[in-house]
Each structure stands twice: as structure tokens, then as C-alpha cells.
Amino acid sequence: MDTPALEALDIHKSFLGHEVLRGVSVRARDGEVIAILGSSGSGKSTFLRCVNFLEVPESGTVRVGGEEVRVRRKRNGYAFDQKQINRLRARVGFVFQSFNLWPHRSVLDNIVEAPVHVRRIPRPEAVARAESLLEKVGMADRRDLYPNQLSGGQQQRAAIARALAMDPDVILFDEPTSALDPELVGEVLGVIRRLAEEGRTMLIVTHEMGFAREVSDRTVFLHQGRVEEEGESSEVFAGPASDRMRRFLSGHLT
Amino acid sequence: MDLRLMVDSLPQLLLGMLATLELVALSGALGVVLAVPVALARVSPRAWVRAAPLGYIFFLRGTPLLVQIFLVYYGLGQFETVRESVLWPVLREAYWCAIIAFTLNTSAYTAEILRGAIQAVPPGEVEAARALGMSHALTLRRVVLPRAVRMALPAYGNEVILMVKGSALASTITLLDLTGMARTIIAKTYKPLEIFLAAGLLYLLITLVITRLIRRAETHLSTTANPRPKGRP
């Protein structure tokens, strides 16, 4: 049996006493695309952020390529190995809803930054790779522009290239099109679709139901911090087993 | 108005201006170096590290610069250990006392300016760095500080101008900066109007140049390339 690319098991998280995640588990095999759905407040973004420790889960296990991240609870916080978490993050790409490009660096420098300073790849090599990534996301002619000079869709495509530049094993997308004008959504979804076709392992939190249905292998539906339904996307979308999922889908697909 | 005297004393006043510029440049540079760790301590997640620079900043911003200069220049010499230390040849020089007082003073203000700017860096940009596996120190060096410096620049320009004017207090401990030089000339000529007017104009000139330099640095470091095409207002 091969090790899953990513496992996040029994993740618990609460904010100020409010339980946002009550034991969510997701396993992604190599090359699998998983759509994470749920209404707002269901905990899907928090779950994604717990996977690479932008939020520290209260309990649970995260394994990337078989390497387990250990977090212990202390009296006034958590004990964890920051180096290990940094290493994990370098292998797990994250694409934010609000892009979060660094405005003081050009598009190219945004992409080259982590490969050069975290992976210590020689700059010329990193630049060559960045250029091919920009080609791939259709931004080759924008390499020397600054984020402020780009549209939202272009910024998000640059942010995807920035995540890809680390050659991650898994990419997490946190509502990648929610901050975009409707006419710019398509170009970003197109890029993600191509990544899926390449066989990238991805977890995608999204409100684009048509896209989720078409691109994902499996779907996880969260409700109030728990996995309400999970299964092959083709089956889940065709005939959801739970009432909540059915209502959610009918609300979104019309 | 004795215009002739103003022109004749110009070479001496220019010498004084040079001394003023040197004082400001040296203590300004040292002040920035000192301000960075103080500002970083102020935004530390640990409460006791945050508290450490509070007294430093409180004292240096809460007391007059003149008092601080006197404390260093007259005060330190009262301690026998200071007089006998290897640092005494430095500490008895008025010049170095002024540098020390100015450096400490400006470092407190600069640290507060920088702290505000660091806190204004959008958290998402920091998260993006962390999500790529950048360590805390690397994020600070490559994202937080470069962003903060850009945001701090306008306020820091203000601080530099205040420093130029504050440096006139160096004349109270015998230094021949622009003000000190002016007072020396007046002691010989009894023409305060002309000489102080000339000195004031030279201060204006310094401020004007600094304002320009800061604005140019802002444009240069702007987060959009070439926000203003050349030759347009």
C-alpha cells in the first residue's frame, strides 16, 4: 500500500471556546484532487489552514508524504518543532483567497523568493523555472510588473505560480476565486484545471460547484465542523446521501 | 542690514553647517541601527520582551533633548568609574557626548515609527511567506522589514528634520555646529540679526534638501514601478 500524499486526521480546532472543527479527517492519495465544500462557517477554510499550521490545531495528526508533524498541548499554548513545520510548509503549497503577493517585489521576484531563500536554488536556475511557470499560467509578459499593476485574476495566477515554484507535493487552495470579479474567475479556474490534468495532488475549498464537480476526484462536505458526507465526486454530485448536502447543492447549482 | 557681513561670514557658517550635517548623519545612522532591535522587541509575541524597551522609549521621548545632552556631557563625568574607564577619552569629548545623546534620542522615536509600520504590514503577506516555509527570521528580513521601511519613510523624514533642528542644542556644550558657529560670530560682531538670519536660511536649505531626498527615496521604493512618469508634476 502506498503512503497517501497528505493525511490530516481527526483535526480539532476552536476559537474562544467555539468549536470550529470537531474531528475532521481527509486523506489525499497521490494525484488526487479533493473538493472541500460547505456553507460559510462550516470550518472548511480553518481546516485547510490547520493542514499547514497557519492555524495550530488543538489535536489531530498531519502527515505529508508519511512524515508526521507532532504538536503537543502545553499549559499556555502548543509545543511544536518550528523547523519541521517550515519543512512541511515548503512541501505544501497554499493559495490564498486574497492572493497575498508581496507588493514590493515584481511578479518574477515574488515567484523566485522562496526557491532562492528557502530551497537555496541558484537564482539563475530559479528564474528560468519561474519563467516557465509564468508561461504556464499565461503571465510570461507580466514578469516585471508589480502586483498593484495586475488585475485580480492575474494576481491569483501569479500567486499560483509562486506556490508551484516550490515544487510542492500538495497544493491547498483556499477559495481561490472568491475575491475575483465574475469575469476573471474563468482564467484562474482554467489554470487549476490544467494542474489537475497534470496529476497534481490538490485540496480545493471552493464555492464554484460546477468546477468542483468537473475537476475533483472526491468531494468532502463539511457541516458544523464535521465531515457530513464524503465520496467520489461523480456520485456525490449525482445523488448526495445526506439531506444537508442535497439542500446545499440545490441551493448552489441553480 | 549688513548684507556684506552675512556674505563674509558665510565660509565660517558653511563650516558650521558641515558639522551639523555630520552630527545628524552619524547619529541618524547609529540611531537607525539601534532602532531596529528596539522596534522588533516592541512587536515580540512575548510580553516580557515587549515590555523591555518601554522604559527606554518612555524616558527618551519624555525628557527634553537638552536634558539628555547635559546628562551625558556633565552627568557621566561624575562617576569615578567612568572617568577611569578606557572610554573616558571618548566620553569627555563634547562631540561624542552629543553623538551619544542624539543617537539615543532619535533611536527611540525611530523605533516607534518602525513599530507602527511593522504592525501595519498586512498579515496576509506574512502568512504567504510562512506558508512557503520561510522561517520567522527570513520572513522578517525579506518581507516584514522591507515593507515596514517603505511605510515608515514619510514619518522618518519628519524625524530627520526634527533632528536637524534639535542638533542646534549641540552648541550648548561648546560644539561649533551651525548654531554654535553663528553664536561665535555674533560674540565678535554683535550682529545677531544678520548672522542668525543667515544661519536660519542655511537650516532651511538643509531641510529642503532632506525633504527632496526622502521624497525621491519614496518614489524609488514605491511598490509600483514608475508611478510617476518623468517631467510631469
Short mmCIF file of C-alpha atoms in Angstrom, two decimals:
data_model
loop_
_atom_site.label_atom_id
_atom_site.label_comp_id
_atom_site.label_asym_id
_atom_site.label_seq_id
_atom_site.Cartn_x
_atom_site.Cartn_y
_atom_site.Cartn_z
CA MET A 1 0.00 0.00 0.00
CA ASP A 2 1.44 3.37 -0.95
CA THR A 3 1.55 6.22 1.56
CA PRO A 4 -1.03 8.94 0.98
CA ALA A 5 0.45 12.25 -0.20
CA LEU A 6 -1.37 14.01 2.60
CA GLU A 7 -3.26 12.92 5.67
CA ALA A 8 -4.96 15.23 8.11
CA LEU A 9 -6.66 13.12 10.72
CA ASP A 10 -9.11 13.98 13.46
CA ILE A 11 -8.34 17.69 13.39
CA HIS A 12 -9.88 19.70 16.23
CA LYS A 13 -9.83 23.46 16.49
CA SER A 14 -11.79 26.01 18.44
CA PHE A 15 -11.69 29.78 18.70
CA LEU A 16 -12.62 31.36 22.03
CA GLY A 17 -14.44 28.28 23.17
CA HIS A 18 -16.34 27.89 19.92
CA GLU A 19 -15.57 24.54 18.29
CA VAL A 20 -14.93 25.16 14.61
CA LEU A 21 -13.52 21.73 13.76
CA ARG A 22 -14.72 18.66 15.62
CA GLY A 23 -12.55 15.93 14.28
CA VAL A 24 -12.20 16.34 10.54
CA SER A 25 -10.17 13.76 8.61
CA VAL A 26 -9.12 13.99 4.99
CA ARG A 27 -6.73 11.69 3.12
CA ALA A 28 -5.39 12.54 -0.29
CA ARG A 29 -3.71 9.92 -2.45
CA ASP A 30 -1.00 10.95 -4.84
CA GLY A 31 -2.52 12.84 -7.76
CA GLU A 32 -5.93 13.10 -6.19
CA VAL A 33 -8.00 16.28 -6.35
CA ILE A 34 -10.31 16.77 -3.41
CA ALA A 35 -13.00 19.42 -3.30
CA ILE A 36 -13.94 20.64 0.17
CA LEU A 37 -17.42 22.10 0.25
CA GLY A 38 -19.66 23.54 2.90
CA SER A 39 -21.61 26.63 3.76
CA SER A 40 -19.83 29.52 5.42
CA GLY A 41 -18.90 28.73 9.00
CA SER A 42 -18.64 25.01 8.30
CA GLY A 43 -14.91 25.16 9.03
CA LYS A 44 -13.54 24.41 5.57
CA SER A 45 -11.07 27.30 5.45
CA THR A 46 -9.97 26.67 9.02
CA PHE A 47 -9.38 23.03 8.16
CA LEU A 48 -7.19 23.98 5.21
CA ARG A 49 -5.22 26.42 7.38
CA CYS A 50 -4.73 23.72 10.01
CA VAL A 51 -3.19 21.41 7.41
CA ASN A 52 -0.14 23.64 7.03
CA PHE A 53 -0.31 25.09 10.54
CA LEU A 54 -1.31 28.64 9.69
CA GLU A 55 -3.68 27.75 12.50
CA VAL A 56 -2.38 25.31 15.07
CA PRO A 57 -4.90 22.51 15.56
CA GLU A 58 -5.72 21.60 19.15
CA SER A 59 -5.38 17.95 18.40
CA GLY A 60 -5.01 15.73 15.40
CA THR A 61 -2.33 14.43 13.13
CA VAL A 62 -0.94 15.82 9.91
CA ARG A 63 1.23 13.63 7.71
CA VAL A 64 2.82 14.77 4.49
CA GLY A 65 4.43 12.03 2.42
CA GLY A 66 4.44 9.88 5.55
CA GLU A 67 6.24 12.44 7.73
CA GLU A 68 4.19 13.19 10.80
CA VAL A 69 4.01 16.60 12.44
CA ARG A 70 3.73 16.38 16.18
CA VAL A 71 2.01 19.06 18.20
CA ARG A 72 1.75 18.83 21.95
CA ARG A 73 -0.58 20.91 24.01
CA LYS A 74 1.06 22.96 26.72
CA ARG A 75 -0.44 24.90 29.58
CA ASN A 76 -0.33 28.19 27.70
CA GLY A 77 -0.06 27.18 24.07
CA TYR A 78 1.47 24.48 21.95
CA ALA A 79 4.83 22.86 21.66
CA PHE A 80 5.95 22.01 18.17
CA ASP A 81 9.07 21.79 16.11
CA GLN A 82 9.07 25.01 14.08
CA LYS A 83 11.77 23.68 11.74
CA GLN A 84 9.68 20.65 10.95
CA ILE A 85 6.66 22.83 10.25
CA ASN A 86 8.72 25.06 7.96
CA ARG A 87 9.91 21.95 6.14
CA LEU A 88 6.35 20.73 5.77
CA ARG A 89 5.17 24.09 4.50
CA ALA A 90 7.88 24.10 1.86
CA ARG A 91 6.31 20.89 0.51
CA VAL A 92 2.71 22.07 0.73
CA GLY A 93 1.70 24.98 -1.48
CA PHE A 94 -1.00 27.37 -0.28
CA VAL A 95 -3.06 29.65 -2.48
CA PHE A 96 -4.99 32.35 -0.63
CA GLN A 97 -8.33 33.87 -1.34
CA SER A 98 -6.75 37.33 -1.32
CA PHE A 99 -3.59 36.32 -3.28
CA ASN A 100 -1.21 37.90 -0.74
CA LEU A 101 1.51 38.70 -3.24
CA TRP A 102 4.28 40.90 -1.86
CA PRO A 103 3.68 44.34 -3.34
CA HIS A 104 7.31 45.44 -3.02
CA ARG A 105 8.53 42.74 -5.38
CA SER A 106 7.89 42.23 -9.07
CA VAL A 107 5.92 39.20 -10.21
CA LEU A 108 9.14 37.37 -11.03
CA ASP A 109 10.72 38.20 -7.67
CA ASN A 110 7.59 37.04 -5.86
CA ILE A 111 7.97 33.66 -7.52
CA VAL A 112 11.73 33.36 -7.13
CA GLU A 113 11.81 34.43 -3.47
CA ALA A 114 11.12 31.15 -1.71
CA PRO A 115 13.05 28.85 -4.07
CA VAL A 116 16.14 31.05 -3.67
CA HIS A 117 15.90 31.74 0.07
CA VAL A 118 14.24 28.60 1.40
CA ARG A 119 15.34 25.94 -1.05
CA ARG A 120 18.63 27.74 -1.82
CA ILE A 121 18.37 27.15 -5.53
CA PRO A 122 20.80 29.36 -7.50
CA ARG A 123 18.96 32.43 -8.71
CA PRO A 124 19.50 31.92 -12.47
CA GLU A 125 18.03 28.45 -12.20
CA ALA A 126 15.10 29.72 -10.13
CA VAL A 127 14.47 32.50 -12.65
CA ALA A 128 14.45 30.02 -15.53
CA ARG A 129 11.93 27.87 -13.67
CA ALA A 130 9.83 30.90 -12.74
CA GLU A 131 9.69 31.92 -16.38
CA SER A 132 8.40 28.55 -17.47
CA LEU A 133 5.80 28.67 -14.67
CA LEU A 134 4.72 32.15 -15.76
CA GLU A 135 4.38 30.76 -19.28
CA LYS A 136 2.18 28.01 -17.89
CA VAL A 137 -0.18 30.39 -16.08
CA GLY A 138 -0.22 32.74 -19.06
CA MET A 139 1.70 35.56 -17.41
CA ALA A 140 5.03 35.46 -19.26
CA ASP A 141 4.64 39.05 -20.47
CA ARG A 142 3.92 40.33 -16.94
CA ARG A 143 7.06 39.12 -15.18
CA ASP A 144 8.47 42.57 -14.43
CA LEU A 145 5.23 44.20 -13.33
CA TYR A 146 4.32 44.78 -9.70
CA PRO A 147 1.24 43.22 -8.07
CA ASN A 148 -0.54 46.61 -7.92
CA GLN A 149 -0.38 46.78 -11.69
CA LEU A 150 -2.23 43.50 -12.19
CA SER A 151 -5.89 42.53 -12.23
CA GLY A 152 -7.16 40.19 -9.53
CA GLY A 153 -7.13 37.23 -11.90
CA GLN A 154 -3.55 37.95 -12.92
CA GLN A 155 -2.52 38.32 -9.28
CA GLN A 156 -4.05 34.97 -8.42
CA ARG A 157 -2.36 33.29 -11.37
CA ALA A 158 0.96 34.77 -10.23
CA ALA A 159 0.25 33.51 -6.71
CA ILE A 160 -0.37 30.02 -8.09
CA ALA A 161 2.95 30.21 -9.94
CA ARG A 162 4.58 31.28 -6.67
CA ALA A 163 3.20 28.19 -4.94
CA LEU A 164 4.23 25.93 -7.84
CA ALA A 165 7.78 27.30 -7.76
CA MET A 166 8.47 25.30 -4.60
CA ASP A 167 7.51 22.15 -6.50
CA PRO A 168 5.07 21.15 -3.74
CA ASP A 169 3.75 17.64 -3.19
CA VAL A 170 0.33 19.01 -2.39
CA ILE A 171 -1.35 22.35 -3.13
CA LEU A 172 -4.07 23.79 -0.92
CA PHE A 173 -6.48 26.29 -2.47
CA ASP A 174 -8.47 28.43 -0.06
CA GLU A 175 -11.40 29.82 -2.09
CA PRO A 176 -9.08 30.91 -4.89
CA THR A 177 -11.75 32.71 -6.90
CA SER A 178 -13.93 34.22 -4.18
CA ALA A 179 -12.21 37.62 -4.27
CA LEU A 180 -12.42 37.92 -8.05
CA ASP A 181 -14.79 39.77 -10.34
CA PRO A 182 -17.02 37.20 -12.08
CA GLU A 183 -15.42 37.74 -15.47
CA LEU A 184 -11.97 36.90 -14.03
CA VAL A 185 -12.97 33.64 -12.36
CA GLY A 186 -12.63 31.59 -15.53
CA GLU A 187 -8.96 32.30 -16.15
CA VAL A 188 -7.99 31.17 -12.64
CA LEU A 189 -10.16 28.04 -12.75
CA GLY A 190 -8.59 27.25 -16.13
CA VAL A 191 -5.13 27.25 -14.55
CA ILE A 192 -6.26 25.00 -11.67
CA ARG A 193 -7.97 22.65 -14.13
CA ARG A 194 -4.73 22.25 -16.04
CA LEU A 195 -2.90 21.43 -12.81
CA ALA A 196 -5.48 18.74 -12.10
CA GLU A 197 -4.90 17.28 -15.55
CA GLU A 198 -1.18 17.15 -14.80
CA GLY A 199 -1.92 14.90 -11.87
CA ARG A 200 -1.19 17.34 -9.06
CA THR A 201 -2.44 16.48 -5.60
CA MET A 202 -4.76 19.27 -4.53
CA LEU A 203 -7.26 20.20 -1.84
CA ILE A 204 -9.62 22.89 -3.08
CA VAL A 205 -12.03 24.83 -0.90
CA THR A 206 -14.43 26.45 -3.31
CA HIS A 207 -17.93 27.75 -3.90
CA GLU A 208 -17.74 27.02 -7.63
CA MET A 209 -19.87 23.87 -7.67
CA GLY A 210 -19.69 23.23 -11.40
CA PHE A 211 -15.93 23.46 -11.25
CA ALA A 212 -15.67 21.21 -8.18
CA ARG A 213 -17.83 18.57 -9.81
CA GLU A 214 -15.85 18.60 -13.02
CA VAL A 215 -12.31 18.77 -11.63
CA SER A 216 -12.31 16.86 -8.34
CA ASP A 217 -11.98 13.13 -7.85
CA ARG A 218 -13.51 13.19 -4.43
CA THR A 219 -15.68 15.60 -2.50
CA VAL A 220 -15.76 16.26 1.20
CA PHE A 221 -18.76 18.14 2.52
CA LEU A 222 -18.33 19.81 5.90
CA HIS A 223 -21.12 20.86 8.19
CA GLN A 224 -20.55 22.49 11.58
CA GLY A 225 -17.01 21.25 11.88
CA ARG A 226 -17.70 17.65 10.91
CA VAL A 227 -17.49 15.67 7.70
CA GLU A 228 -21.15 15.32 6.75
CA GLU A 229 -20.59 13.49 3.52
CA GLU A 230 -17.67 12.20 1.56
CA GLY A 231 -17.27 10.23 -1.62
CA GLU A 232 -16.45 10.06 -5.31
CA SER A 233 -17.40 13.42 -6.75
CA SER A 234 -19.36 11.90 -9.62
CA GLU A 235 -21.55 10.01 -7.14
CA VAL A 236 -21.83 12.71 -4.51
CA PHE A 237 -22.92 15.31 -7.03
CA ALA A 238 -25.27 12.96 -8.85
CA GLY A 239 -27.02 11.74 -5.71
CA PRO A 240 -25.96 13.11 -2.36
CA ALA A 241 -26.70 10.75 0.52
CA SER A 242 -27.31 13.37 3.19
CA ASP A 243 -30.17 15.81 3.27
CA ARG A 244 -27.91 18.73 4.09
CA MET A 245 -25.64 18.11 1.13
CA ARG A 246 -28.67 17.78 -1.15
CA ARG A 247 -30.06 21.08 0.06
CA PHE A 248 -26.64 22.71 -0.21
CA LEU A 249 -26.22 21.53 -3.79
CA SER A 250 -29.70 22.55 -4.91
CA GLY A 251 -29.02 25.97 -3.41
CA HIS A 252 -25.80 26.35 -5.36
CA LEU A 253 -26.36 24.64 -8.66
CA THR A 254 -29.46 26.54 -9.69
CA MET B 1 21.00 95.10 7.46
CA ASP B 2 24.63 94.37 6.90
CA LEU B 3 24.49 92.15 3.83
CA ARG B 4 28.23 92.36 3.48
CA LEU B 5 28.71 90.75 6.88
CA MET B 6 26.30 87.95 6.00
CA VAL B 7 28.31 87.15 2.90
CA ASP B 8 31.64 87.48 4.69
CA SER B 9 30.67 85.08 7.47
CA LEU B 10 29.36 82.54 5.00
CA PRO B 11 32.55 80.42 4.87
CA GLN B 12 32.51 80.02 8.65
CA LEU B 13 28.79 79.31 8.72
CA LEU B 14 29.25 76.70 6.00
CA LEU B 15 31.84 75.03 8.20
CA GLY B 16 29.27 75.00 10.98
CA MET B 17 26.69 73.61 8.59
CA LEU B 18 29.07 70.81 7.72
CA ALA B 19 29.43 69.99 11.42
CA THR B 20 25.64 69.96 11.79
CA LEU B 21 25.30 67.62 8.83
CA GLU B 22 27.96 65.35 10.25
CA LEU B 23 26.25 65.22 13.65
CA VAL B 24 22.88 64.44 12.10
CA ALA B 25 24.22 61.90 9.62
CA LEU B 26 26.29 59.96 12.14
CA SER B 27 23.79 59.92 14.99
CA GLY B 28 20.97 59.33 12.50
CA ALA B 29 22.70 56.26 11.10
CA LEU B 30 23.58 54.91 14.54
CA GLY B 31 20.05 55.69 15.69
CA VAL B 32 18.52 53.58 12.91
CA VAL B 33 20.83 50.66 13.74
CA LEU B 34 19.73 50.89 17.36
CA ALA B 35 16.07 51.41 16.49
CA VAL B 36 15.65 48.13 14.58
CA PRO B 37 16.18 45.78 17.55
CA VAL B 38 14.17 48.08 19.82
CA ALA B 39 11.26 48.07 17.36
CA LEU B 40 11.48 44.30 16.92
CA ALA B 41 11.37 43.85 20.68
CA ARG B 42 8.28 46.07 20.78
CA VAL B 43 6.37 43.71 18.46
CA SER B 44 7.58 40.48 20.05
CA PRO B 45 4.92 37.89 20.84
CA ARG B 46 6.46 37.52 24.32
CA ALA B 47 5.15 40.02 26.82
CA TRP B 48 8.41 40.46 28.76
CA VAL B 49 10.37 41.16 25.56
CA ARG B 50 7.72 43.71 24.57
CA ALA B 51 7.98 45.40 27.95
CA ALA B 52 11.77 45.72 27.89
CA PRO B 53 12.07 48.70 25.53
CA LEU B 54 9.11 50.54 27.05
CA GLY B 55 11.19 52.27 29.73
CA TYR B 56 13.84 53.19 27.21
CA ILE B 57 11.33 54.79 24.87
CA PHE B 58 9.36 56.38 27.69
CA PHE B 59 12.45 58.10 29.12
CA LEU B 60 13.92 59.27 25.82
CA ARG B 61 10.67 60.63 24.46
CA GLY B 62 9.52 62.04 27.77
CA THR B 63 12.53 64.19 28.64
CA PRO B 64 13.92 67.20 26.77
CA LEU B 65 16.80 66.53 24.40
CA LEU B 66 18.73 69.30 26.16
CA VAL B 67 18.43 67.49 29.46
CA GLN B 68 19.67 64.29 27.81
CA ILE B 69 22.68 66.11 26.34
CA PHE B 70 23.52 67.60 29.75
CA LEU B 71 23.12 64.22 31.43
CA VAL B 72 25.66 62.66 29.10
CA TYR B 73 28.05 65.62 28.99
CA TYR B 74 28.01 66.77 32.61
CA GLY B 75 26.47 63.76 34.31
CA LEU B 76 28.66 60.88 33.23
CA GLY B 77 31.87 62.58 34.35
CA GLN B 78 30.70 62.50 37.95
CA PHE B 79 31.25 58.78 38.15
CA GLU B 80 34.75 57.83 39.02
CA THR B 81 34.42 54.53 37.18
CA VAL B 82 33.54 56.42 34.02
CA ARG B 83 36.48 58.79 34.44
CA GLU B 84 38.84 55.89 34.91
CA SER B 85 37.45 53.71 32.16
CA VAL B 86 39.04 53.29 28.76
CA LEU B 87 36.05 55.10 27.30
CA TRP B 88 36.86 58.35 29.10
CA PRO B 89 38.92 59.85 26.25
CA VAL B 90 35.77 59.49 24.15
CA LEU B 91 33.22 60.41 26.79
CA ARG B 92 34.93 63.65 27.76
CA GLU B 93 34.72 64.93 24.21
CA ALA B 94 31.69 67.17 23.73
CA TYR B 95 31.41 65.88 20.18
CA TRP B 96 30.93 62.26 21.25
CA CYS B 97 28.59 63.26 24.06
CA ALA B 98 26.40 64.99 21.51
CA ILE B 99 26.53 61.95 19.21
CA ILE B 100 25.55 59.65 22.08
CA ALA B 101 22.65 61.85 23.20
CA PHE B 102 21.34 62.37 19.66
CA THR B 103 21.68 58.69 18.81
CA LEU B 104 19.73 57.56 21.85
CA ASN B 105 17.09 60.22 21.34
CA THR B 106 16.46 59.54 17.66
CA SER B 107 16.58 55.77 18.16
CA ALA B 108 13.58 55.97 20.48
CA TYR B 109 11.48 57.97 18.02
CA THR B 110 12.61 55.89 15.05
CA ALA B 111 11.83 52.66 16.91
CA GLU B 112 8.26 53.85 17.49
CA ILE B 113 7.86 54.86 13.84
CA LEU B 114 9.18 51.48 12.76
CA ARG B 115 6.99 49.61 15.23
CA GLY B 116 3.88 51.25 13.80
CA ALA B 117 4.97 50.37 10.28
CA ILE B 118 5.76 46.75 11.19
CA GLN B 119 2.31 46.38 12.69
CA ALA B 120 0.77 47.85 9.55
CA VAL B 121 2.21 45.16 7.27
CA PRO B 122 -0.84 43.18 6.09
CA PRO B 123 -0.94 39.83 7.94
CA GLY B 124 -1.74 38.01 4.71
CA GLU B 125 1.65 38.92 3.26
CA VAL B 126 3.34 37.49 6.34
CA GLU B 127 1.23 34.33 6.11
CA ALA B 128 2.17 33.94 2.46
CA ALA B 129 5.83 33.92 3.48
CA ARG B 130 5.27 31.46 6.29
CA ALA B 131 3.17 29.21 4.05
CA LEU B 132 6.15 28.92 1.69
CA GLY B 133 8.30 27.58 4.51
CA MET B 134 10.12 30.82 5.31
CA SER B 135 11.39 30.96 8.90
CA HIS B 136 10.44 33.74 11.26
CA ALA B 137 13.80 35.48 10.77
CA LEU B 138 13.72 35.14 6.99
CA THR B 139 10.16 36.50 6.85
CA LEU B 140 11.27 39.45 8.93
CA ARG B 141 14.25 40.16 6.71
CA ARG B 142 12.63 39.60 3.32
CA VAL B 143 9.04 40.68 3.82
CA VAL B 144 8.23 42.49 7.06
CA LEU B 145 11.16 44.92 7.31
CA PRO B 146 11.29 45.87 3.61
CA ARG B 147 7.55 46.56 3.71
CA ALA B 148 7.75 48.42 7.01
CA VAL B 149 10.64 50.63 5.88
CA ARG B 150 8.62 51.78 2.89
CA MET B 151 5.66 52.65 5.06
CA ALA B 152 7.84 54.33 7.70
CA LEU B 153 9.67 56.57 5.25
CA PRO B 154 7.38 59.64 5.29
CA ALA B 155 7.28 59.70 9.10
CA TYR B 156 11.01 59.09 9.27
CA GLY B 157 11.66 62.09 7.01
CA ASN B 158 9.86 64.15 9.60
CA GLU B 159 12.11 62.73 12.32
CA VAL B 160 15.25 63.62 10.34
CA ILE B 161 14.08 67.22 10.00
CA LEU B 162 13.37 67.40 13.73
CA MET B 163 16.85 66.03 14.31
CA VAL B 164 18.46 68.72 12.16
CA LYS B 165 16.77 71.39 14.22
CA GLY B 166 17.42 69.61 17.51
CA SER B 167 21.10 69.42 16.67
CA ALA B 168 21.32 73.17 17.36
CA LEU B 169 21.39 72.17 21.03
CA ALA B 170 24.90 70.79 20.46
CA SER B 171 26.04 74.40 20.61
CA THR B 172 25.21 74.42 24.34
CA ILE B 173 28.07 72.04 25.01
CA THR B 174 30.69 74.05 23.11
CA LEU B 175 30.29 72.41 19.71
CA LEU B 176 30.66 74.63 16.68
CA ASP B 177 27.73 73.38 14.68
CA LEU B 178 25.78 75.85 12.57
CA THR B 179 24.17 77.47 15.61
CA GLY B 180 27.38 77.33 17.64
CA MET B 181 29.28 78.97 14.83
CA ALA B 182 26.64 81.66 14.47
CA ARG B 183 26.85 82.46 18.18
CA THR B 184 30.64 82.68 17.99
CA ILE B 185 30.47 85.12 15.11
CA ILE B 186 27.84 87.18 16.93
CA ALA B 187 30.04 87.35 20.02
CA LYS B 188 32.64 89.10 17.89
CA THR B 189 30.42 91.23 15.66
CA TYR B 190 27.33 91.98 17.79
CA LYS B 191 25.13 91.48 14.75
CA PRO B 192 22.64 88.80 15.79
CA LEU B 193 20.01 89.69 13.17
CA GLU B 194 22.22 89.18 10.15
CA ILE B 195 24.04 86.11 11.41
CA PHE B 196 21.02 84.24 12.79
CA LEU B 197 19.13 85.09 9.61
CA ALA B 198 21.94 83.60 7.55
CA ALA B 199 22.07 80.53 9.80
CA GLY B 200 18.30 80.14 9.56
CA LEU B 201 18.47 80.24 5.78
CA LEU B 202 21.12 77.52 5.82
CA TYR B 203 18.88 75.37 8.06
CA LEU B 204 16.07 75.90 5.56
CA LEU B 205 18.37 74.75 2.81
CA ILE B 206 19.21 71.55 4.69
CA THR B 207 15.53 70.83 5.35
CA LEU B 208 14.68 71.45 1.72
CA VAL B 209 17.33 69.03 0.50
CA ILE B 210 16.32 66.35 3.02
CA THR B 211 12.65 66.66 2.07
CA ARG B 212 13.62 66.16 -1.56
CA LEU B 213 15.83 63.19 -0.80
CA ILE B 214 13.13 61.46 1.22
CA ARG B 215 10.57 62.04 -1.50
CA ARG B 216 12.93 60.61 -4.06
CA ALA B 217 13.55 57.56 -1.88
CA GLU B 218 9.78 57.10 -1.51
CA THR B 219 9.32 57.18 -5.27
CA HIS B 220 12.24 54.86 -5.79
CA LEU B 221 10.98 52.33 -3.25
CA SER B 222 7.37 52.65 -4.29
CA THR B 223 5.53 49.38 -4.70
CA THR B 224 4.51 50.24 -8.22
CA ALA B 225 7.24 50.62 -10.79
CA ASN B 226 7.46 54.17 -12.16
CA PRO B 227 4.28 55.53 -10.62
CA ARG B 228 5.02 58.99 -11.99
CA PRO B 229 6.47 59.43 -15.46
CA LYS B 230 9.35 61.88 -15.56
CA GLY B 231 8.69 65.51 -16.37
CA ARG B 232 5.15 65.64 -15.08
CA PRO B 233 4.06 67.32 -11.85
#
